[in-house]
Protein backbone atom coordinates (compact mmCIF):
# COMPACT_ATOMS: atom_id res chain seq x y z
CA UNK A 1 0.00 0.00 0.00
CA UNK A 2 1.07 3.51 -0.75
CA UNK A 3 1.76 5.50 2.33
CA UNK A 4 1.96 9.28 2.53
CA UNK A 5 2.93 10.57 5.94
CA UNK A 6 2.93 14.10 7.27
CA UNK A 7 5.16 15.13 10.13
CA UNK A 8 2.45 16.53 12.41
CA UNK A 9 -1.30 16.12 12.75
CA UNK A 10 -1.68 19.34 14.72
CA UNK A 11 0.58 22.37 14.87
CA UNK A 12 0.26 25.70 16.65
CA UNK A 13 2.56 28.54 15.66
CA UNK A 14 2.80 32.24 16.33
CA UNK A 15 2.46 35.00 13.76
CA UNK A 16 5.77 35.69 12.07
CA UNK A 17 7.30 32.29 12.78
CA UNK A 18 8.88 30.22 10.00
CA UNK A 19 6.95 26.98 9.66
CA UNK A 20 7.99 23.75 7.97
CA UNK A 21 5.46 21.07 7.03
CA UNK A 22 7.04 17.80 5.97
CA UNK A 23 5.61 15.09 3.74
CA UNK A 24 7.13 11.72 2.90
CA UNK A 25 5.91 9.08 0.45
CA UNK A 26 7.25 5.55 0.29
CA UNK A 27 6.29 4.44 -3.24
CA UNK A 28 8.85 6.16 -5.46
CA UNK A 29 6.21 8.53 -6.88
CA UNK A 30 7.35 11.25 -9.24
CA UNK A 31 4.69 13.83 -8.38
CA UNK A 32 4.01 15.44 -5.05
CA UNK A 33 1.46 18.09 -4.16
CA UNK A 34 0.56 20.47 -1.35
CA UNK A 35 -3.06 21.56 -0.89
CA UNK A 36 -4.85 23.59 1.71
CA UNK A 37 -8.39 22.69 2.70
CA UNK A 38 -10.80 25.27 4.07
CA UNK A 39 -14.52 24.92 4.81
CA UNK A 40 -16.61 26.02 1.87
CA UNK A 41 -13.57 26.31 -0.39
CA UNK A 42 -12.60 22.68 -0.85
CA UNK A 43 -9.01 21.83 -1.71
CA UNK A 44 -6.80 24.39 -3.37
CA UNK A 45 -3.42 23.58 -4.86
CA UNK A 46 -0.49 25.52 -3.39
CA UNK A 47 2.51 23.97 -5.15
CA UNK A 48 3.43 20.74 -6.83
CA UNK A 49 6.65 19.03 -7.84
CA UNK A 50 7.20 16.57 -10.67
CA UNK A 51 10.84 15.74 -9.92
CA UNK A 52 13.59 16.38 -7.43
CA UNK A 53 14.39 20.10 -7.21
CA UNK A 54 11.55 20.87 -9.65
CA UNK A 55 8.48 22.79 -8.55
CA UNK A 56 5.55 24.60 -10.03
CA UNK A 57 3.12 27.07 -8.56
CA UNK A 58 -0.44 26.02 -8.05
CA UNK A 59 -3.44 28.26 -7.67
CA UNK A 60 -2.54 29.92 -4.34
CA UNK A 61 1.26 30.04 -3.92
CA UNK A 62 1.47 33.43 -2.25
CA UNK A 63 3.07 33.27 1.18
CA UNK A 64 4.41 29.75 0.64
CA UNK A 65 7.50 28.08 -0.74
CA UNK A 66 8.49 24.44 -1.19
CA UNK A 67 11.55 22.25 -1.22
CA UNK A 68 12.16 18.85 -2.75
CA UNK A 69 15.72 17.73 -2.18
CA UNK A 70 14.92 14.01 -2.27
CA UNK A 71 12.33 12.19 -4.34
CA UNK A 72 10.38 10.90 -1.35
CA UNK A 73 10.21 14.16 0.61
CA UNK A 74 8.33 17.38 -0.15
CA UNK A 75 8.35 20.26 2.29
CA UNK A 76 6.01 23.22 2.51
CA UNK A 77 7.48 26.36 4.04
CA UNK A 78 5.64 29.33 5.47
CA UNK A 79 8.37 31.99 5.62
CA UNK A 80 6.45 34.21 8.02
CA UNK A 81 3.25 32.64 9.23
CA UNK A 82 0.11 34.75 9.31
CA UNK A 83 -3.30 34.11 10.84
CA UNK A 84 -4.89 33.74 7.40
CA UNK A 85 -2.71 30.67 6.89
CA UNK A 86 -4.58 28.83 9.63
CA UNK A 87 -5.90 25.83 7.73
CA UNK A 88 -5.71 22.10 7.08
CA UNK A 89 -2.77 21.21 4.85
CA UNK A 90 -2.85 18.03 2.78
CA UNK A 91 0.05 16.44 0.97
CA UNK A 92 -0.44 14.04 -1.93
CA UNK A 93 1.64 12.04 -4.36
CA UNK A 94 1.07 10.29 -7.69
CA UNK A 95 3.13 7.84 -9.68
CA UNK A 96 3.68 9.56 -13.01
CA UNK A 97 3.32 12.95 -14.61
CA UNK A 98 -0.18 12.26 -15.80
CA UNK A 99 -3.38 13.76 -14.50
CA UNK A 100 -5.05 10.38 -14.91
CA UNK A 101 -2.93 8.87 -12.15
CA UNK A 102 -4.54 8.56 -8.74
CA UNK A 103 -3.34 10.97 -6.11
CA UNK A 104 -2.65 9.42 -2.70
CA UNK A 105 -3.19 11.70 0.25
CA UNK A 106 -1.67 12.00 3.67
CA UNK A 107 -3.86 12.47 6.78
CA UNK A 108 -3.30 16.23 6.88
CA UNK A 109 -1.75 18.76 9.24
CA UNK A 110 -4.09 21.17 10.99
CA UNK A 111 -2.10 24.37 11.44
CA UNK A 112 -3.24 27.13 13.75
CA UNK A 113 -1.43 30.47 13.62
CA UNK A 114 -2.08 32.70 16.62
CA UNK B 1 -10.68 27.86 -16.72
CA UNK B 2 -11.73 24.53 -15.34
CA UNK B 3 -14.12 24.52 -12.42
CA UNK B 4 -16.26 22.12 -10.42
CA UNK B 5 -19.53 22.86 -8.66
CA UNK B 6 -20.98 20.73 -5.92
CA UNK B 7 -24.27 22.47 -5.16
CA UNK B 8 -25.08 20.59 -1.95
CA UNK B 9 -23.03 21.49 1.12
CA UNK B 10 -24.72 18.91 3.35
CA UNK B 11 -26.95 15.94 2.60
CA UNK B 12 -28.65 13.69 5.15
CA UNK B 13 -29.73 10.21 4.07
CA UNK B 14 -31.30 7.43 6.08
CA UNK B 15 -29.30 4.26 6.40
CA UNK B 16 -30.36 1.86 3.64
CA UNK B 17 -31.70 4.60 1.39
CA UNK B 18 -30.23 5.51 -1.97
CA UNK B 19 -27.80 8.37 -2.44
CA UNK B 20 -27.00 10.78 -5.24
CA UNK B 21 -24.38 13.51 -4.90
CA UNK B 22 -24.31 16.15 -7.61
CA UNK B 23 -21.28 17.43 -9.49
CA UNK B 24 -21.16 19.83 -12.43
CA UNK B 25 -17.95 20.72 -14.21
CA UNK B 26 -16.74 23.32 -16.63
CA UNK B 27 -14.08 22.20 -19.08
CA UNK B 28 -13.54 22.84 -22.78
CA UNK B 29 -12.44 19.40 -23.88
CA UNK B 30 -13.27 15.87 -22.79
CA UNK B 31 -12.77 15.98 -19.05
CA UNK B 32 -11.00 13.63 -16.72
CA UNK B 33 -13.32 13.34 -13.71
CA UNK B 34 -12.81 11.96 -10.23
CA UNK B 35 -14.67 11.38 -6.99
CA UNK B 36 -12.71 11.30 -3.72
CA UNK B 37 -13.96 10.60 -0.19
CA UNK B 38 -12.56 11.99 3.05
CA UNK B 39 -13.52 10.14 6.21
CA UNK B 40 -13.24 12.02 9.50
CA UNK B 41 -9.61 12.63 10.48
CA UNK B 42 -8.23 11.07 7.32
CA UNK B 43 -6.87 12.09 3.96
CA UNK B 44 -8.74 11.71 0.70
CA UNK B 45 -9.24 8.35 -1.00
CA UNK B 46 -10.14 7.83 -4.65
CA UNK B 47 -13.59 6.30 -5.17
CA UNK B 48 -13.68 6.24 -8.97
CA UNK B 49 -12.58 8.05 -12.09
CA UNK B 50 -13.75 8.62 -15.67
CA UNK B 51 -11.54 9.22 -18.68
CA UNK B 52 -13.42 7.85 -21.68
CA UNK B 53 -15.61 4.98 -22.84
CA UNK B 54 -18.57 3.72 -20.85
CA UNK B 55 -20.25 6.67 -19.20
CA UNK B 56 -21.27 4.62 -16.15
CA UNK B 57 -18.24 4.05 -13.95
CA UNK B 58 -18.02 1.61 -11.07
CA UNK B 59 -15.89 2.37 -8.06
CA UNK B 60 -14.97 1.04 -4.66
CA UNK B 61 -17.35 0.61 -1.71
CA UNK B 62 -20.34 0.08 -4.00
CA UNK B 63 -20.30 3.56 -5.53
CA UNK B 64 -20.91 4.42 -9.17
CA UNK B 65 -21.00 7.63 -11.19
CA UNK B 66 -22.48 8.58 -14.53
CA UNK B 67 -20.89 11.03 -16.94
CA UNK B 68 -23.42 13.10 -18.87
CA UNK B 69 -21.75 15.38 -21.37
CA UNK B 70 -24.98 17.17 -22.31
CA UNK B 71 -25.50 18.21 -18.70
CA UNK B 72 -21.80 18.66 -17.82
CA UNK B 73 -22.45 16.42 -14.85
CA UNK B 74 -20.75 13.53 -13.08
CA UNK B 75 -23.10 12.54 -10.26
CA UNK B 76 -22.13 9.95 -7.66
CA UNK B 77 -24.64 7.29 -6.64
CA UNK B 78 -25.01 4.43 -4.23
CA UNK B 79 -28.14 2.24 -4.04
CA UNK B 80 -28.03 1.63 -0.27
CA UNK B 81 -26.10 3.82 2.14
CA UNK B 82 -24.33 2.40 5.20
CA UNK B 83 -23.51 4.36 8.36
CA UNK B 84 -19.81 4.06 7.49
CA UNK B 85 -20.40 6.13 4.33
CA UNK B 86 -20.73 9.27 6.44
CA UNK B 87 -17.89 11.45 5.16
CA UNK B 88 -17.11 14.38 2.92
CA UNK B 89 -17.13 13.77 -0.82
CA UNK B 90 -15.17 15.76 -3.37
CA UNK B 91 -15.60 15.85 -7.11
CA UNK B 92 -12.55 16.89 -9.17
CA UNK B 93 -11.67 17.56 -12.79
CA UNK B 94 -8.26 17.13 -14.37
CA UNK B 95 -6.84 20.51 -15.30
CA UNK B 96 -3.83 20.32 -17.55
CA UNK B 97 -1.00 17.87 -17.39
CA UNK B 98 -1.07 16.90 -13.76
CA UNK B 99 -3.36 19.18 -11.81
CA UNK B 100 -6.76 18.55 -10.31
CA UNK B 101 -9.37 21.18 -9.59
CA UNK B 102 -11.61 20.17 -6.70
CA UNK B 103 -15.15 21.14 -5.85
CA UNK B 104 -16.05 22.52 -2.45
CA UNK B 105 -17.27 19.17 -1.17
CA UNK B 106 -20.52 17.65 0.07
CA UNK B 107 -20.77 16.39 3.62
CA UNK B 108 -22.91 13.25 3.90
CA UNK B 109 -24.70 12.54 7.14
CA UNK B 110 -26.33 9.13 7.62
CA UNK B 111 -29.27 8.89 9.99
CA UNK B 112 -30.30 5.63 11.69
PDB file of C-alpha atoms in Angstrom:
ATOM      1  CA  UNK A   1       0.000   0.000   0.000  1.00  0.00           C
ATOM      2  CA  UNK A   2       1.068   3.513  -0.750  1.00  0.00           C
ATOM      3  CA  UNK A   3       1.764   5.499   2.333  1.00  0.00           C
ATOM      4  CA  UNK A   4       1.960   9.279   2.530  1.00  0.00           C
ATOM      5  CA  UNK A   5       2.928  10.573   5.941  1.00  0.00           C
ATOM      6  CA  UNK A   6       2.929  14.098   7.268  1.00  0.00           C
ATOM      7  CA  UNK A   7       5.161  15.134  10.132  1.00  0.00           C
ATOM      8  CA  UNK A   8       2.449  16.527  12.412  1.00  0.00           C
ATOM      9  CA  UNK A   9      -1.304  16.118  12.751  1.00  0.00           C
ATOM     10  CA  UNK A  10      -1.685  19.339  14.721  1.00  0.00           C
ATOM     11  CA  UNK A  11       0.585  22.367  14.873  1.00  0.00           C
ATOM     12  CA  UNK A  12       0.260  25.705  16.655  1.00  0.00           C
ATOM     13  CA  UNK A  13       2.557  28.540  15.660  1.00  0.00           C
ATOM     14  CA  UNK A  14       2.804  32.241  16.326  1.00  0.00           C
ATOM     15  CA  UNK A  15       2.456  35.001  13.763  1.00  0.00           C
ATOM     16  CA  UNK A  16       5.775  35.693  12.065  1.00  0.00           C
ATOM     17  CA  UNK A  17       7.299  32.291  12.776  1.00  0.00           C
ATOM     18  CA  UNK A  18       8.881  30.223  10.005  1.00  0.00           C
ATOM     19  CA  UNK A  19       6.953  26.975   9.656  1.00  0.00           C
ATOM     20  CA  UNK A  20       7.990  23.745   7.971  1.00  0.00           C
ATOM     21  CA  UNK A  21       5.464  21.066   7.031  1.00  0.00           C
ATOM     22  CA  UNK A  22       7.039  17.798   5.972  1.00  0.00           C
ATOM     23  CA  UNK A  23       5.615  15.088   3.740  1.00  0.00           C
ATOM     24  CA  UNK A  24       7.127  11.717   2.897  1.00  0.00           C
ATOM     25  CA  UNK A  25       5.908   9.076   0.449  1.00  0.00           C
ATOM     26  CA  UNK A  26       7.248   5.550   0.289  1.00  0.00           C
ATOM     27  CA  UNK A  27       6.289   4.435  -3.240  1.00  0.00           C
ATOM     28  CA  UNK A  28       8.845   6.162  -5.457  1.00  0.00           C
ATOM     29  CA  UNK A  29       6.211   8.530  -6.878  1.00  0.00           C
ATOM     30  CA  UNK A  30       7.346  11.255  -9.243  1.00  0.00           C
ATOM     31  CA  UNK A  31       4.689  13.828  -8.379  1.00  0.00           C
ATOM     32  CA  UNK A  32       4.015  15.439  -5.046  1.00  0.00           C
ATOM     33  CA  UNK A  33       1.457  18.089  -4.163  1.00  0.00           C
ATOM     34  CA  UNK A  34       0.557  20.473  -1.354  1.00  0.00           C
ATOM     35  CA  UNK A  35      -3.064  21.561  -0.887  1.00  0.00           C
ATOM     36  CA  UNK A  36      -4.846  23.591   1.708  1.00  0.00           C
ATOM     37  CA  UNK A  37      -8.389  22.690   2.703  1.00  0.00           C
ATOM     38  CA  UNK A  38     -10.796  25.271   4.070  1.00  0.00           C
ATOM     39  CA  UNK A  39     -14.519  24.925   4.814  1.00  0.00           C
ATOM     40  CA  UNK A  40     -16.610  26.022   1.871  1.00  0.00           C
ATOM     41  CA  UNK A  41     -13.565  26.313  -0.388  1.00  0.00           C
ATOM     42  CA  UNK A  42     -12.605  22.677  -0.849  1.00  0.00           C
ATOM     43  CA  UNK A  43      -9.013  21.827  -1.712  1.00  0.00           C
ATOM     44  CA  UNK A  44      -6.804  24.391  -3.375  1.00  0.00           C
ATOM     45  CA  UNK A  45      -3.416  23.583  -4.855  1.00  0.00           C
ATOM     46  CA  UNK A  46      -0.489  25.523  -3.393  1.00  0.00           C
ATOM     47  CA  UNK A  47       2.515  23.973  -5.145  1.00  0.00           C
ATOM     48  CA  UNK A  48       3.435  20.737  -6.830  1.00  0.00           C
ATOM     49  CA  UNK A  49       6.653  19.034  -7.843  1.00  0.00           C
ATOM     50  CA  UNK A  50       7.196  16.571 -10.665  1.00  0.00           C
ATOM     51  CA  UNK A  51      10.838  15.740  -9.924  1.00  0.00           C
ATOM     52  CA  UNK A  52      13.594  16.385  -7.434  1.00  0.00           C
ATOM     53  CA  UNK A  53      14.390  20.096  -7.209  1.00  0.00           C
ATOM     54  CA  UNK A  54      11.548  20.865  -9.650  1.00  0.00           C
ATOM     55  CA  UNK A  55       8.484  22.786  -8.554  1.00  0.00           C
ATOM     56  CA  UNK A  56       5.549  24.598 -10.032  1.00  0.00           C
ATOM     57  CA  UNK A  57       3.116  27.069  -8.563  1.00  0.00           C
ATOM     58  CA  UNK A  58      -0.436  26.023  -8.047  1.00  0.00           C
ATOM     59  CA  UNK A  59      -3.436  28.258  -7.668  1.00  0.00           C
ATOM     60  CA  UNK A  60      -2.544  29.918  -4.342  1.00  0.00           C
ATOM     61  CA  UNK A  61       1.263  30.036  -3.922  1.00  0.00           C
ATOM     62  CA  UNK A  62       1.468  33.432  -2.251  1.00  0.00           C
ATOM     63  CA  UNK A  63       3.068  33.266   1.177  1.00  0.00           C
ATOM     64  CA  UNK A  64       4.406  29.753   0.641  1.00  0.00           C
ATOM     65  CA  UNK A  65       7.503  28.080  -0.745  1.00  0.00           C
ATOM     66  CA  UNK A  66       8.487  24.437  -1.188  1.00  0.00           C
ATOM     67  CA  UNK A  67      11.552  22.249  -1.216  1.00  0.00           C
ATOM     68  CA  UNK A  68      12.161  18.849  -2.747  1.00  0.00           C
ATOM     69  CA  UNK A  69      15.722  17.729  -2.183  1.00  0.00           C
ATOM     70  CA  UNK A  70      14.921  14.010  -2.273  1.00  0.00           C
ATOM     71  CA  UNK A  71      12.333  12.194  -4.341  1.00  0.00           C
ATOM     72  CA  UNK A  72      10.377  10.899  -1.351  1.00  0.00           C
ATOM     73  CA  UNK A  73      10.210  14.160   0.612  1.00  0.00           C
ATOM     74  CA  UNK A  74       8.330  17.381  -0.155  1.00  0.00           C
ATOM     75  CA  UNK A  75       8.351  20.259   2.294  1.00  0.00           C
ATOM     76  CA  UNK A  76       6.011  23.223   2.505  1.00  0.00           C
ATOM     77  CA  UNK A  77       7.475  26.363   4.040  1.00  0.00           C
ATOM     78  CA  UNK A  78       5.644  29.328   5.467  1.00  0.00           C
ATOM     79  CA  UNK A  79       8.371  31.992   5.618  1.00  0.00           C
ATOM     80  CA  UNK A  80       6.448  34.215   8.016  1.00  0.00           C
ATOM     81  CA  UNK A  81       3.245  32.640   9.230  1.00  0.00           C
ATOM     82  CA  UNK A  82       0.110  34.748   9.311  1.00  0.00           C
ATOM     83  CA  UNK A  83      -3.300  34.111  10.841  1.00  0.00           C
ATOM     84  CA  UNK A  84      -4.894  33.738   7.397  1.00  0.00           C
ATOM     85  CA  UNK A  85      -2.714  30.670   6.892  1.00  0.00           C
ATOM     86  CA  UNK A  86      -4.579  28.828   9.625  1.00  0.00           C
ATOM     87  CA  UNK A  87      -5.900  25.828   7.726  1.00  0.00           C
ATOM     88  CA  UNK A  88      -5.710  22.098   7.080  1.00  0.00           C
ATOM     89  CA  UNK A  89      -2.767  21.209   4.849  1.00  0.00           C
ATOM     90  CA  UNK A  90      -2.847  18.031   2.780  1.00  0.00           C
ATOM     91  CA  UNK A  91       0.055  16.440   0.974  1.00  0.00           C
ATOM     92  CA  UNK A  92      -0.444  14.036  -1.928  1.00  0.00           C
ATOM     93  CA  UNK A  93       1.638  12.038  -4.362  1.00  0.00           C
ATOM     94  CA  UNK A  94       1.073  10.292  -7.686  1.00  0.00           C
ATOM     95  CA  UNK A  95       3.134   7.844  -9.679  1.00  0.00           C
ATOM     96  CA  UNK A  96       3.676   9.564 -13.007  1.00  0.00           C
ATOM     97  CA  UNK A  97       3.322  12.953 -14.613  1.00  0.00           C
ATOM     98  CA  UNK A  98      -0.184  12.261 -15.804  1.00  0.00           C
ATOM     99  CA  UNK A  99      -3.382  13.760 -14.499  1.00  0.00           C
ATOM    100  CA  UNK A 100      -5.051  10.382 -14.911  1.00  0.00           C
ATOM    101  CA  UNK A 101      -2.932   8.868 -12.151  1.00  0.00           C
ATOM    102  CA  UNK A 102      -4.544   8.558  -8.741  1.00  0.00           C
ATOM    103  CA  UNK A 103      -3.341  10.973  -6.106  1.00  0.00           C
ATOM    104  CA  UNK A 104      -2.649   9.422  -2.700  1.00  0.00           C
ATOM    105  CA  UNK A 105      -3.194  11.703   0.252  1.00  0.00           C
ATOM    106  CA  UNK A 106      -1.673  12.000   3.673  1.00  0.00           C
ATOM    107  CA  UNK A 107      -3.859  12.469   6.778  1.00  0.00           C
ATOM    108  CA  UNK A 108      -3.298  16.229   6.881  1.00  0.00           C
ATOM    109  CA  UNK A 109      -1.753  18.761   9.240  1.00  0.00           C
ATOM    110  CA  UNK A 110      -4.086  21.166  10.988  1.00  0.00           C
ATOM    111  CA  UNK A 111      -2.098  24.371  11.437  1.00  0.00           C
ATOM    112  CA  UNK A 112      -3.237  27.132  13.747  1.00  0.00           C
ATOM    113  CA  UNK A 113      -1.427  30.468  13.620  1.00  0.00           C
ATOM    114  CA  UNK A 114      -2.081  32.697  16.619  1.00  0.00           C
TER     115      UNK A 114
ATOM    116  CA  UNK B   1     -10.680  27.856 -16.721  1.00  0.00           C
ATOM    117  CA  UNK B   2     -11.732  24.530 -15.338  1.00  0.00           C
ATOM    118  CA  UNK B   3     -14.118  24.522 -12.422  1.00  0.00           C
ATOM    119  CA  UNK B   4     -16.256  22.121 -10.425  1.00  0.00           C
ATOM    120  CA  UNK B   5     -19.530  22.864  -8.661  1.00  0.00           C
ATOM    121  CA  UNK B   6     -20.982  20.729  -5.916  1.00  0.00           C
ATOM    122  CA  UNK B   7     -24.267  22.466  -5.164  1.00  0.00           C
ATOM    123  CA  UNK B   8     -25.075  20.591  -1.949  1.00  0.00           C
ATOM    124  CA  UNK B   9     -23.028  21.491   1.116  1.00  0.00           C
ATOM    125  CA  UNK B  10     -24.721  18.914   3.347  1.00  0.00           C
ATOM    126  CA  UNK B  11     -26.946  15.938   2.599  1.00  0.00           C
ATOM    127  CA  UNK B  12     -28.651  13.689   5.146  1.00  0.00           C
ATOM    128  CA  UNK B  13     -29.728  10.213   4.069  1.00  0.00           C
ATOM    129  CA  UNK B  14     -31.303   7.434   6.084  1.00  0.00           C
ATOM    130  CA  UNK B  15     -29.297   4.263   6.395  1.00  0.00           C
ATOM    131  CA  UNK B  16     -30.355   1.858   3.645  1.00  0.00           C
ATOM    132  CA  UNK B  17     -31.700   4.602   1.395  1.00  0.00           C
ATOM    133  CA  UNK B  18     -30.232   5.509  -1.970  1.00  0.00           C
ATOM    134  CA  UNK B  19     -27.796   8.371  -2.444  1.00  0.00           C
ATOM    135  CA  UNK B  20     -26.997  10.782  -5.244  1.00  0.00           C
ATOM    136  CA  UNK B  21     -24.381  13.515  -4.905  1.00  0.00           C
ATOM    137  CA  UNK B  22     -24.309  16.146  -7.612  1.00  0.00           C
ATOM    138  CA  UNK B  23     -21.282  17.426  -9.487  1.00  0.00           C
ATOM    139  CA  UNK B  24     -21.157  19.828 -12.431  1.00  0.00           C
ATOM    140  CA  UNK B  25     -17.953  20.725 -14.212  1.00  0.00           C
ATOM    141  CA  UNK B  26     -16.744  23.319 -16.631  1.00  0.00           C
ATOM    142  CA  UNK B  27     -14.085  22.204 -19.084  1.00  0.00           C
ATOM    143  CA  UNK B  28     -13.541  22.838 -22.776  1.00  0.00           C
ATOM    144  CA  UNK B  29     -12.435  19.399 -23.882  1.00  0.00           C
ATOM    145  CA  UNK B  30     -13.267  15.867 -22.786  1.00  0.00           C
ATOM    146  CA  UNK B  31     -12.774  15.978 -19.048  1.00  0.00           C
ATOM    147  CA  UNK B  32     -10.997  13.628 -16.722  1.00  0.00           C
ATOM    148  CA  UNK B  33     -13.324  13.339 -13.714  1.00  0.00           C
ATOM    149  CA  UNK B  34     -12.806  11.959 -10.229  1.00  0.00           C
ATOM    150  CA  UNK B  35     -14.665  11.382  -6.985  1.00  0.00           C
ATOM    151  CA  UNK B  36     -12.715  11.304  -3.724  1.00  0.00           C
ATOM    152  CA  UNK B  37     -13.963  10.596  -0.191  1.00  0.00           C
ATOM    153  CA  UNK B  38     -12.560  11.991   3.051  1.00  0.00           C
ATOM    154  CA  UNK B  39     -13.521  10.137   6.212  1.00  0.00           C
ATOM    155  CA  UNK B  40     -13.238  12.021   9.500  1.00  0.00           C
ATOM    156  CA  UNK B  41      -9.608  12.628  10.477  1.00  0.00           C
ATOM    157  CA  UNK B  42      -8.232  11.072   7.317  1.00  0.00           C
ATOM    158  CA  UNK B  43      -6.870  12.085   3.958  1.00  0.00           C
ATOM    159  CA  UNK B  44      -8.740  11.714   0.695  1.00  0.00           C
ATOM    160  CA  UNK B  45      -9.239   8.354  -0.996  1.00  0.00           C
ATOM    161  CA  UNK B  46     -10.142   7.832  -4.645  1.00  0.00           C
ATOM    162  CA  UNK B  47     -13.591   6.296  -5.171  1.00  0.00           C
ATOM    163  CA  UNK B  48     -13.680   6.243  -8.965  1.00  0.00           C
ATOM    164  CA  UNK B  49     -12.576   8.054 -12.089  1.00  0.00           C
ATOM    165  CA  UNK B  50     -13.747   8.623 -15.667  1.00  0.00           C
ATOM    166  CA  UNK B  51     -11.542   9.220 -18.683  1.00  0.00           C
ATOM    167  CA  UNK B  52     -13.420   7.849 -21.683  1.00  0.00           C
ATOM    168  CA  UNK B  53     -15.605   4.980 -22.844  1.00  0.00           C
ATOM    169  CA  UNK B  54     -18.566   3.716 -20.854  1.00  0.00           C
ATOM    170  CA  UNK B  55     -20.249   6.668 -19.200  1.00  0.00           C
ATOM    171  CA  UNK B  56     -21.271   4.624 -16.151  1.00  0.00           C
ATOM    172  CA  UNK B  57     -18.238   4.052 -13.954  1.00  0.00           C
ATOM    173  CA  UNK B  58     -18.024   1.608 -11.068  1.00  0.00           C
ATOM    174  CA  UNK B  59     -15.885   2.374  -8.058  1.00  0.00           C
ATOM    175  CA  UNK B  60     -14.969   1.038  -4.664  1.00  0.00           C
ATOM    176  CA  UNK B  61     -17.346   0.608  -1.706  1.00  0.00           C
ATOM    177  CA  UNK B  62     -20.344   0.080  -3.998  1.00  0.00           C
ATOM    178  CA  UNK B  63     -20.301   3.564  -5.530  1.00  0.00           C
ATOM    179  CA  UNK B  64     -20.912   4.416  -9.170  1.00  0.00           C
ATOM    180  CA  UNK B  65     -21.002   7.629 -11.191  1.00  0.00           C
ATOM    181  CA  UNK B  66     -22.482   8.581 -14.529  1.00  0.00           C
ATOM    182  CA  UNK B  67     -20.887  11.026 -16.941  1.00  0.00           C
ATOM    183  CA  UNK B  68     -23.425  13.100 -18.867  1.00  0.00           C
ATOM    184  CA  UNK B  69     -21.749  15.383 -21.367  1.00  0.00           C
ATOM    185  CA  UNK B  70     -24.976  17.168 -22.314  1.00  0.00           C
ATOM    186  CA  UNK B  71     -25.501  18.209 -18.702  1.00  0.00           C
ATOM    187  CA  UNK B  72     -21.798  18.657 -17.817  1.00  0.00           C
ATOM    188  CA  UNK B  73     -22.446  16.423 -14.849  1.00  0.00           C
ATOM    189  CA  UNK B  74     -20.751  13.535 -13.078  1.00  0.00           C
ATOM    190  CA  UNK B  75     -23.103  12.535 -10.256  1.00  0.00           C
ATOM    191  CA  UNK B  76     -22.129   9.954  -7.657  1.00  0.00           C
ATOM    192  CA  UNK B  77     -24.643   7.292  -6.638  1.00  0.00           C
ATOM    193  CA  UNK B  78     -25.013   4.427  -4.227  1.00  0.00           C
ATOM    194  CA  UNK B  79     -28.142   2.239  -4.036  1.00  0.00           C
ATOM    195  CA  UNK B  80     -28.031   1.625  -0.267  1.00  0.00           C
ATOM    196  CA  UNK B  81     -26.098   3.816   2.143  1.00  0.00           C
ATOM    197  CA  UNK B  82     -24.333   2.403   5.201  1.00  0.00           C
ATOM    198  CA  UNK B  83     -23.512   4.364   8.356  1.00  0.00           C
ATOM    199  CA  UNK B  84     -19.809   4.057   7.485  1.00  0.00           C
ATOM    200  CA  UNK B  85     -20.397   6.130   4.329  1.00  0.00           C
ATOM    201  CA  UNK B  86     -20.729   9.275   6.443  1.00  0.00           C
ATOM    202  CA  UNK B  87     -17.886  11.448   5.163  1.00  0.00           C
ATOM    203  CA  UNK B  88     -17.107  14.378   2.917  1.00  0.00           C
ATOM    204  CA  UNK B  89     -17.129  13.771  -0.820  1.00  0.00           C
ATOM    205  CA  UNK B  90     -15.167  15.757  -3.371  1.00  0.00           C
ATOM    206  CA  UNK B  91     -15.600  15.851  -7.111  1.00  0.00           C
ATOM    207  CA  UNK B  92     -12.554  16.887  -9.168  1.00  0.00           C
ATOM    208  CA  UNK B  93     -11.671  17.564 -12.791  1.00  0.00           C
ATOM    209  CA  UNK B  94      -8.263  17.126 -14.373  1.00  0.00           C
ATOM    210  CA  UNK B  95      -6.839  20.506 -15.304  1.00  0.00           C
ATOM    211  CA  UNK B  96      -3.833  20.323 -17.549  1.00  0.00           C
ATOM    212  CA  UNK B  97      -1.005  17.872 -17.388  1.00  0.00           C
ATOM    213  CA  UNK B  98      -1.066  16.900 -13.756  1.00  0.00           C
ATOM    214  CA  UNK B  99      -3.363  19.182 -11.807  1.00  0.00           C
ATOM    215  CA  UNK B 100      -6.759  18.548 -10.314  1.00  0.00           C
ATOM    216  CA  UNK B 101      -9.373  21.181  -9.589  1.00  0.00           C
ATOM    217  CA  UNK B 102     -11.610  20.165  -6.696  1.00  0.00           C
ATOM    218  CA  UNK B 103     -15.148  21.137  -5.846  1.00  0.00           C
ATOM    219  CA  UNK B 104     -16.052  22.515  -2.447  1.00  0.00           C
ATOM    220  CA  UNK B 105     -17.268  19.166  -1.172  1.00  0.00           C
ATOM    221  CA  UNK B 106     -20.517  17.648   0.069  1.00  0.00           C
ATOM    222  CA  UNK B 107     -20.771  16.386   3.620  1.00  0.00           C
ATOM    223  CA  UNK B 108     -22.910  13.254   3.896  1.00  0.00           C
ATOM    224  CA  UNK B 109     -24.702  12.535   7.142  1.00  0.00           C
ATOM    225  CA  UNK B 110     -26.331   9.126   7.624  1.00  0.00           C
ATOM    226  CA  UNK B 111     -29.271   8.894   9.993  1.00  0.00           C
ATOM    227  CA  UNK B 112     -30.296   5.632  11.687  1.00  0.00           C
TER     228      UNK B 112
END
